[in-house]
Coordinates of C-alpha atoms and ligand atoms in Angstrom, one line a residue:
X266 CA -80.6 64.8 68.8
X267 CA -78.7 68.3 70.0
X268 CA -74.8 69.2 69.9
X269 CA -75.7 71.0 72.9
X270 CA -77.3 67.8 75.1
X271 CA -73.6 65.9 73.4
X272 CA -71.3 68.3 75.0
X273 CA -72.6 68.5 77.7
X274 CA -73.0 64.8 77.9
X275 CA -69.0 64.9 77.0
X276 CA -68.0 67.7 79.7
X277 CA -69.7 65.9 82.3
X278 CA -68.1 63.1 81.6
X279 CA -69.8 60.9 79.9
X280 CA -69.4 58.0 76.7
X281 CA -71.1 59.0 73.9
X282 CA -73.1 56.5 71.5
X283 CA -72.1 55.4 68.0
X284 CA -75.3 57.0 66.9
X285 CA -74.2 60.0 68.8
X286 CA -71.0 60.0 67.2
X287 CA -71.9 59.8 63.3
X288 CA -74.3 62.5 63.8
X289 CA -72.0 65.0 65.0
X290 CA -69.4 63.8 62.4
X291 CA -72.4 64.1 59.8
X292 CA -73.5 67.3 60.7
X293 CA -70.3 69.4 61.2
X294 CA -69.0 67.6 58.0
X295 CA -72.6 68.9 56.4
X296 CA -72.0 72.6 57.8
X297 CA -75.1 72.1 60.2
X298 CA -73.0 72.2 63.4
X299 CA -71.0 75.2 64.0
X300 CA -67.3 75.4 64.1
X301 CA -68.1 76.7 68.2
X302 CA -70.3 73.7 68.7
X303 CA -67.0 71.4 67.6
X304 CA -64.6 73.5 69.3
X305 CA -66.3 73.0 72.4
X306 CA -66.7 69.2 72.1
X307 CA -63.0 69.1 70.7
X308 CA -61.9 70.4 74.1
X309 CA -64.4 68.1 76.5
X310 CA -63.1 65.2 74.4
X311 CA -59.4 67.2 75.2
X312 CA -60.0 66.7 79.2
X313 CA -62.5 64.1 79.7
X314 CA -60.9 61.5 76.8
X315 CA -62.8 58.4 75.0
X316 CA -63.0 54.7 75.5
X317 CA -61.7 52.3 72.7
X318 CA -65.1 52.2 71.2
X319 CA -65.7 55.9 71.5
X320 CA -62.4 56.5 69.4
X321 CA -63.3 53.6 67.0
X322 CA -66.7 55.5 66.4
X323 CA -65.1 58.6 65.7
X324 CA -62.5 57.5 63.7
X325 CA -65.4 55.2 61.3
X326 CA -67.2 58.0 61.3
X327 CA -64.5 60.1 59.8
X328 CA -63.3 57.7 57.2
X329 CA -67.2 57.4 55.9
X330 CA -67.5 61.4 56.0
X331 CA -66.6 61.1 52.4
X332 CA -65.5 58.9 49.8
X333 CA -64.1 55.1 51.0
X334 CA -61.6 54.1 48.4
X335 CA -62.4 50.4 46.4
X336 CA -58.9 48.8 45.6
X337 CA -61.2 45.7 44.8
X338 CA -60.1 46.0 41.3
X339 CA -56.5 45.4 42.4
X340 CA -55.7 41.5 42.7
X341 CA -53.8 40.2 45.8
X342 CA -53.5 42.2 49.3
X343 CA -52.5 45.7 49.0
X344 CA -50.7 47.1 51.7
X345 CA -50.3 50.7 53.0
X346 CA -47.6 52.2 54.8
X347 CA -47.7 55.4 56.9
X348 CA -45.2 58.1 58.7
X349 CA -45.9 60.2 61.5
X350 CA -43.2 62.6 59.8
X351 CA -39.8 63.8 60.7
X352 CA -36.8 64.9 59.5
X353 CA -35.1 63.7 56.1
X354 CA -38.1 61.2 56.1
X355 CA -37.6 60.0 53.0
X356 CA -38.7 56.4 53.3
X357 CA -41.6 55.8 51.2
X358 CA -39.3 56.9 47.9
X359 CA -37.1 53.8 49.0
X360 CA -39.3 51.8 50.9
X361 CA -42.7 51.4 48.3
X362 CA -40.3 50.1 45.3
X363 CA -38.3 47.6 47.4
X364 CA -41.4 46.2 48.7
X365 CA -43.3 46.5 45.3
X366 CA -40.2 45.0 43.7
X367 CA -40.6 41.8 46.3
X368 CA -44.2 41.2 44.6
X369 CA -46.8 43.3 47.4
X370 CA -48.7 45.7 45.5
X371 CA -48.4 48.9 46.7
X372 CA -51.4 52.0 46.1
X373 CA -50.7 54.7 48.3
X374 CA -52.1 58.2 48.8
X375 CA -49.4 60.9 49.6
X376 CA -50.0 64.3 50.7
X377 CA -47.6 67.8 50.6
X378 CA -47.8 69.6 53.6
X379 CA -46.3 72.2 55.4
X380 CA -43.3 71.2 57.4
X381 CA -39.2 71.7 57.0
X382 CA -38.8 69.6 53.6
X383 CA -41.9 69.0 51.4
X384 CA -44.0 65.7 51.6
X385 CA -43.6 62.6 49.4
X386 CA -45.2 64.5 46.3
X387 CA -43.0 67.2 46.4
X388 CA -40.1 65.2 46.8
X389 CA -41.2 63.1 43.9
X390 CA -41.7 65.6 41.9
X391 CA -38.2 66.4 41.5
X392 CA -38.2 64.0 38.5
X393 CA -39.4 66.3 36.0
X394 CA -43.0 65.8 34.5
X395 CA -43.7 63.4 37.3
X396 CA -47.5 63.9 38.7
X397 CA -49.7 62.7 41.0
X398 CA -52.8 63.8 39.9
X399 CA -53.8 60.8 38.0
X400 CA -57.3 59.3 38.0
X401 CA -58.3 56.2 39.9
X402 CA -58.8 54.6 36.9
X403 CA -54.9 55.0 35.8
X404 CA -54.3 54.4 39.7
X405 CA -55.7 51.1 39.9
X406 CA -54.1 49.8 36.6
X407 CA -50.7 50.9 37.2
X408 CA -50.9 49.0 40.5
X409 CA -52.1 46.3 38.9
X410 CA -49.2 46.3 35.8
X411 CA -46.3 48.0 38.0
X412 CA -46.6 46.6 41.2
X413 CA -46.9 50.6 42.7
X414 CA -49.0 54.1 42.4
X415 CA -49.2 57.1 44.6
X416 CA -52.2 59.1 44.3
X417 CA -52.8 62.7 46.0
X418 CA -54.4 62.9 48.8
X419 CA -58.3 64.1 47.1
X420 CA -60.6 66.2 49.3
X421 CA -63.1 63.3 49.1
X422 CA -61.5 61.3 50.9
X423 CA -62.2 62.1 55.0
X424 CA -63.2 65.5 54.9
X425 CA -65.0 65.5 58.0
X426 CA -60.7 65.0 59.5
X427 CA -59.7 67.6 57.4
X428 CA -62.4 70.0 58.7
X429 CA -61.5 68.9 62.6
X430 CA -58.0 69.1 62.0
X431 CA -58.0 72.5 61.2
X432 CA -60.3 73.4 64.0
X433 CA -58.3 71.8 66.7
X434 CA -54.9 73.0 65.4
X435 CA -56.5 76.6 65.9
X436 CA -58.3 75.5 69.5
X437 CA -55.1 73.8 71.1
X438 CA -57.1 70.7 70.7
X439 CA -54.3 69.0 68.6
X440 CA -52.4 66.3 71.2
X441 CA -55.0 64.1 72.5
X442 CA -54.3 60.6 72.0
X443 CA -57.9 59.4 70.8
X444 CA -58.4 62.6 68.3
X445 CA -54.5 62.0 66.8
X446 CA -55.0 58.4 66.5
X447 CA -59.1 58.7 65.0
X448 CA -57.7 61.5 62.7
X449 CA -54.6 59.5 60.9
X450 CA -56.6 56.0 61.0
X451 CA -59.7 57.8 59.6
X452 CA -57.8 58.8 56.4
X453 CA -55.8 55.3 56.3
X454 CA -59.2 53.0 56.3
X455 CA -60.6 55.4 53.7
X456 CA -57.8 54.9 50.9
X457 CA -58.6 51.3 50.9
X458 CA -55.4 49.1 51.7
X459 CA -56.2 45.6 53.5
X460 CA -53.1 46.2 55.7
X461 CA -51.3 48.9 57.3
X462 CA -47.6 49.3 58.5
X463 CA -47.2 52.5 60.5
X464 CA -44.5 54.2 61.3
X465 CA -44.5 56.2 64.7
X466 CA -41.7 58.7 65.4
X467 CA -40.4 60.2 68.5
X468 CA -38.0 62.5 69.7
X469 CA -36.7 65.9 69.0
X470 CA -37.9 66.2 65.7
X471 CA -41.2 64.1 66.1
X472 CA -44.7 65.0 67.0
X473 CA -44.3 62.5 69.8
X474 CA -41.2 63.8 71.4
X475 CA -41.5 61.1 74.3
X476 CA -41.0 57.7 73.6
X477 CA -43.7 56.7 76.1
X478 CA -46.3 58.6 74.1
X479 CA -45.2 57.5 70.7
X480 CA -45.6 53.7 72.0
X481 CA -48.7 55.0 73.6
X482 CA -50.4 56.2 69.7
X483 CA -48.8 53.0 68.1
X484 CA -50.8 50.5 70.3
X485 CA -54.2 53.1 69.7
X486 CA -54.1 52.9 66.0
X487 CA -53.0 49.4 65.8
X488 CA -55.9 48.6 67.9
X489 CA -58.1 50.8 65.7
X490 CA -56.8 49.5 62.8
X491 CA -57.5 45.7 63.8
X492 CA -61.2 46.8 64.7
X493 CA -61.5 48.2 61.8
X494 CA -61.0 44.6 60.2
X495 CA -57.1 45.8 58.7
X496 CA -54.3 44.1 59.4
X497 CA -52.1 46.7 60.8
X498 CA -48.4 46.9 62.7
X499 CA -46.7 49.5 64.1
X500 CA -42.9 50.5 64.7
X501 CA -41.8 53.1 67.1
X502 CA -38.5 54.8 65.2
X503 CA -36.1 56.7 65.6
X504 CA -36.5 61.0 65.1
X505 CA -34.1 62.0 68.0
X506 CA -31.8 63.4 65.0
X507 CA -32.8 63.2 61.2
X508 CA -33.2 59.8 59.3
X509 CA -30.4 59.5 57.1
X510 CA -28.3 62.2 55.9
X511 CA -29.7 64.5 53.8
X512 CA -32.6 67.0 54.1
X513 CA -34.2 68.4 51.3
X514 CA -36.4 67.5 48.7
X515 CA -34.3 66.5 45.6
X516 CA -31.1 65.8 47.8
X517 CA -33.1 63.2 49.5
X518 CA -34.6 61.8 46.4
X519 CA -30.9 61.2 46.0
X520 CA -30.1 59.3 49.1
X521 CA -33.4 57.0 48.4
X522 CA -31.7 56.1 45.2
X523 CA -28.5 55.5 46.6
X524 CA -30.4 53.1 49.2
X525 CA -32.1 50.9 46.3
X526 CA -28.5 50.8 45.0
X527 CA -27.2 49.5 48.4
X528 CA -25.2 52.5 49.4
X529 CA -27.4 54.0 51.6
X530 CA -26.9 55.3 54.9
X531 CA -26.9 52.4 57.9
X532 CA -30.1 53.8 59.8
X533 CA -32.3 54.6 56.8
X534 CA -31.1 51.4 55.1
X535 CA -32.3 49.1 58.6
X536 CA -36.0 51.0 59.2
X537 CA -36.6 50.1 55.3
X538 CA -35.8 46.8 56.1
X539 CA -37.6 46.6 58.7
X540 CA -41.0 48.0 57.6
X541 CA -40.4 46.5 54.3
X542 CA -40.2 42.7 55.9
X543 CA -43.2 43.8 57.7
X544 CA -45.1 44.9 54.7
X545 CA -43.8 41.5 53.1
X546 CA -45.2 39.7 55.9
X547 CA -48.3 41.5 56.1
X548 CA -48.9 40.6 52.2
X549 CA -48.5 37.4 53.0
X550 CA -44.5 37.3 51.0
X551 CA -42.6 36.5 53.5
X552 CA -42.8 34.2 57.3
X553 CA -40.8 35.9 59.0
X554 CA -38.3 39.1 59.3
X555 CA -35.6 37.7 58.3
X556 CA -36.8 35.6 55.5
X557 CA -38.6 39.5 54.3
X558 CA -35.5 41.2 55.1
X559 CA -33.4 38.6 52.4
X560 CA -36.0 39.2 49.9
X561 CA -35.4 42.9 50.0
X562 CA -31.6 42.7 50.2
X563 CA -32.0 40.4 46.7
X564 CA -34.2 43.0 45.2
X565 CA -31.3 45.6 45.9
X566 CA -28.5 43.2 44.7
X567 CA -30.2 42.5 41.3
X568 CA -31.4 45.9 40.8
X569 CA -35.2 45.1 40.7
X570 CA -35.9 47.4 43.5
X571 CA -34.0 50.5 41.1
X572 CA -36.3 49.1 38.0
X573 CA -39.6 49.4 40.0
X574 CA -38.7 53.0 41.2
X575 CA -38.1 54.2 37.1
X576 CA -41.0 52.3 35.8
X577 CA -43.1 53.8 38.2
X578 CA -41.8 57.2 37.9
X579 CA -42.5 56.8 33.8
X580 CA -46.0 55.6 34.4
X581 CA -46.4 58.5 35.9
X582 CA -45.2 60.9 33.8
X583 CA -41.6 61.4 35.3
X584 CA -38.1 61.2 33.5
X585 CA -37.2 58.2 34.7
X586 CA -33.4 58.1 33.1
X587 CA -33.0 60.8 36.5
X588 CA -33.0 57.6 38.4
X589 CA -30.1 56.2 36.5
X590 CA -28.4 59.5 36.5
X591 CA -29.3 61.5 39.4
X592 CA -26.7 63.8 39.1
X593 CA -29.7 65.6 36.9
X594 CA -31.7 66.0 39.3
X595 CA -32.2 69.9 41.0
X596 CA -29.2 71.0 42.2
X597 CA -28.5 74.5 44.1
X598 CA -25.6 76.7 42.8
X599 CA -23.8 76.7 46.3
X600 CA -22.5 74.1 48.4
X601 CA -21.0 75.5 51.6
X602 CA -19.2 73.1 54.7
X603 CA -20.0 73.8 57.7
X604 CA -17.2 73.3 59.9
X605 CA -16.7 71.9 63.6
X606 CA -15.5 74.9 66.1
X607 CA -13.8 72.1 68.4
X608 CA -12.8 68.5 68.7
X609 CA -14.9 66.2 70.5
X610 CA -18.2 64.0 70.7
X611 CA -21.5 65.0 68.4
X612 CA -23.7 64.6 71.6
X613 CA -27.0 65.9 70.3
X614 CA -28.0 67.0 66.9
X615 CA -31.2 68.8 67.6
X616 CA -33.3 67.6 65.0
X617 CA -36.2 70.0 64.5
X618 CA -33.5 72.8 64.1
X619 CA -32.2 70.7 61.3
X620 CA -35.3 70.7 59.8
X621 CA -35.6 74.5 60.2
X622 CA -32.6 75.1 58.3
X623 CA -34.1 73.0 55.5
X624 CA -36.6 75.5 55.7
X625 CA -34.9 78.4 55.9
X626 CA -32.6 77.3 52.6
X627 CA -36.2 77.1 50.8
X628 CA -36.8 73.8 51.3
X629 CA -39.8 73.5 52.8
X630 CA -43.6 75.2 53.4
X631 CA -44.5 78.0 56.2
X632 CA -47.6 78.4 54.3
X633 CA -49.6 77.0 51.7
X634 CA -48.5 78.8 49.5
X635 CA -45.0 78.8 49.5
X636 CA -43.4 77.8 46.5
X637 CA -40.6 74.8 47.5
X638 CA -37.4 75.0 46.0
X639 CA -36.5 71.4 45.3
X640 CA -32.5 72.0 45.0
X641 CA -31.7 72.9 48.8
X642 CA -31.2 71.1 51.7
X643 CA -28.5 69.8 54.0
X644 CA -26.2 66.6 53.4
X645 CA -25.2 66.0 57.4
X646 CA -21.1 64.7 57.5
X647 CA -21.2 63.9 61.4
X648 CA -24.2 62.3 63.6
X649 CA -24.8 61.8 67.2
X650 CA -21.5 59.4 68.2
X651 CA -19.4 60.9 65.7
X652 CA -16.2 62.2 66.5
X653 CA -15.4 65.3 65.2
X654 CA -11.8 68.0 64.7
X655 CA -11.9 71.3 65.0
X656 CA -11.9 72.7 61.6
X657 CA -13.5 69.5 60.1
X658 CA -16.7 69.6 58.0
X659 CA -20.1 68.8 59.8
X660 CA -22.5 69.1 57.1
X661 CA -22.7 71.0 53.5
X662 CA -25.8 73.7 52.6
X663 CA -27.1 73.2 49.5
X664 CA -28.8 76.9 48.3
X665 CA -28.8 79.4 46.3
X666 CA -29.2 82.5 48.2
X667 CA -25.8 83.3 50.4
X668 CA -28.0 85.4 53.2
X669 CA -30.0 82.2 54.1
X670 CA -27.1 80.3 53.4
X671 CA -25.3 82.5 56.6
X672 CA -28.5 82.2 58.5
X673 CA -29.0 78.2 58.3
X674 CA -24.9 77.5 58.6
X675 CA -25.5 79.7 61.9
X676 CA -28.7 77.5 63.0
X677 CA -27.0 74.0 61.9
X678 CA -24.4 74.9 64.4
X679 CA -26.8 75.5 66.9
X680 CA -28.5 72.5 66.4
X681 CA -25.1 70.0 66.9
X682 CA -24.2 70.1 70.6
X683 CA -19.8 69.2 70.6
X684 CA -18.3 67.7 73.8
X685 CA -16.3 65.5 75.6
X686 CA -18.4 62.3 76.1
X687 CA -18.6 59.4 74.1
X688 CA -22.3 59.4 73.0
X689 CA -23.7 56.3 72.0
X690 CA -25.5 55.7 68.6
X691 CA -28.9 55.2 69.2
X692 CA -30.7 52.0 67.1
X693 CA -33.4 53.5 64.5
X694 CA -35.6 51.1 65.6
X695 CA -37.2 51.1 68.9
X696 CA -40.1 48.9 69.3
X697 CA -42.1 47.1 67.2
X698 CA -46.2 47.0 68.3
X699 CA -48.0 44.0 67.1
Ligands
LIG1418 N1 -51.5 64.0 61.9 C1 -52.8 63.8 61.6 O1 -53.1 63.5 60.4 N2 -53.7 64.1 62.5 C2 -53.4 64.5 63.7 O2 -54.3 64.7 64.5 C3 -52.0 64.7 64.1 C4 -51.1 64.4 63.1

């Protein structure tokens, strides 16, 4: 077999075998085929597209390009939730204990990432002396005794997506259905769950700003998760403005306590509840959504859900009396309002600028090497809907640096468009693909 006879087979349009398939995936993950090999088949797969059982091939291939996690040491159905990522996406600190708390074991693999606040990891690790890197071993009994571990995301598993990711993201190959769906389902199938709740965002501040395309990658990964032999469901959500109200690592570990305390915000509160009756369902807890949804309202009433989030925090190094008292978590040295110019209607609050302020108050990545700081962030007073007075406060900045303080109060009010019209509160849940 040649790359060359594949992409030509691919430009011309044509389907390419599962044989075909796993030897390109085998041989670029191998070094044997050429980054401008790849990048040429990246872009015939970019304009010609793949069937269903192209993009299953692809994405199997991918997950078996290294190590395929065995949870078989963990008793009862283990169940995986994923985000495509937005802003203030803090829902797997809120989400995995409620759901762990309700008796669905819960191993998960988190990464970092670059992006406006850091990933789950980083935002974990604002309990001091929690880690991540602990080995399988410890990962597979704390799941088993705690209900809930989260793991790193290691090098073995998928490389051959982490290799193609990079490649497309430099050869505009990035936003093709079939490749986004094969790359994120690749990694899921390789940590092992037996079912998977995924979580699509659109809008402003999502990779899928259209809804139509968001509902478009949901029904291709839930299709490739169900051929793969997982259970798997998807929700379309929300990312039109951020989730919750605060941004920033250590200010949003905050708000995911507040939320297993019951005090959380409205929309963060319902898209827990809803992929957390999901991932009851799925683990065979709960019949139905509302009988899940009860389950994790209980959990939050009696505390349980709180409980689960410290022990697993301390089983993983972590001070877990931070949960208790988060006033000790990081906190910046200045918090400055930022203050409405005019009375009227929040009409849009771009969220990706949101997220940039995060970023430019330290909270966040431009590079891999960036070093986070955990204390910044934004804590947002007034959404899309609200009703605002001149003079009133739209949202406090966390930092402690007054030039990027100036620079992100100036974005933030850039990002919230003020007017006349009553704006209607979108739901945070959209759709729901089965
Ligand atoms: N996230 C991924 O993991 N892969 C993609 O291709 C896009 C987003």
């Amino acid at each position: 077999m040649r790359m060359y006879d594949l992409i030509k087979k691919k430009r011309d349009g044509g389907k390419l075998s599962k044989e075909e398939i796993h030897f390109m995936i085998d041989g670029y993950t191998k070094g044997e085929i050429p980054d401008y090999q790849m990048s040429a088949m990246m872009m015939a797969i970019y304009f010609k597209g793949m069937d269903e059982e192209e993009t299953l091939q692809l994405t199997m291939a991918m997950a078996k390009s290294g190590d395929m996690l065995d949870l078989s040491g963990i008793s009862g159905i283990k169940v995986d939730k994923h985000s495509t990522g937005g802003v203030g996406d803090k829902t797997s600190l809120a989400l995995t204990p409620m759901v762990a708390a309700c008796g669905v074991k819960i191993a998960k693999m988190s990464g970092r990432g670059l992006g406006h606040t850091g990933g789950t990891i980083d935002k974990l690790e604002s309990f001091a002396g929690f880690s991540t890197g602990i080995s399988t071993e410890e990962f597979i009994r704390n799941v088993n005794e705690i209900g809930i571990a989260i793991m790193g995301q290691t090098s073995e598993l998928a490389p051959a997506d982490k290799l193609l990711y990079a490649l497309r993201d430099v050869t505009a190959t990035v936003d093709n259905m079939s490749l986004i769906a094969s790359s994120i389902m690749s990694k899921k199938l390789a940590a092992g769950a037996d079912a998977i709740v995924l979580d699509v965002k659109t809008g402003s501040g999502a990779f899928m700003k259209e809804k139509e395309d968001a509902f478009s990658l949901a029904q291709e990964m839930v299709k490739l998760g169900k051929n793969a032999g997982r259970n798997t469901i998807a929700v379309v959500s929300d990312m039109d403005q951020p989730l919750g109200n605060t941004i920033g690592n250590a200010l949003e570990v905050k708000e995911a306590i507040e939320t297993l305390k019951g005090n959380g915000p409205k929309d963060f509160t319902q898209l827990c509840l809803t992929l957390g009756s999901l991932m009851l369902m799925a683990g065979g807890k709960a019949q139905t959504n509302e009988e899940g949804e009860a389950m994790l309202n209980q959990v939050i009433a009696d505390g349980s859900a709180l409980d689960k989030l410290a022990r697993f925090i301390k089983a993983q190094g972590g001070d877990a009396g931070m949960v208790y008292q988060p006033e000790l978590l990081p906190k910046a040295d200045k918090i400055c309002p930022v203050l409405s110019p005019k009375d009227g209607y929040v009409e849009k609050l771009v969220c990706d600028e949101v997220g940039i302020c995060s970023l430019i108050l330290g909270g966040g990545r431009e590079t891999k090497e960036s070093v986070i700081d955990l204390s910044v962030g934004i804590v947002l007073e007034k959404k899309k809907g609200d009703y605002v007075k001149k003079g009133e406060t739209l949202a406090y900045l966390h930092g402690n640096d007054g030039a990027k303080l100036d620079a992100a109060r100036e974005r933030l009010l850039g990002a919230y468009q003020i007017g006349e019209e009553e704006t209607e509160k979108e739901p945070v849940i959209i759709g729901i693909v089965k």
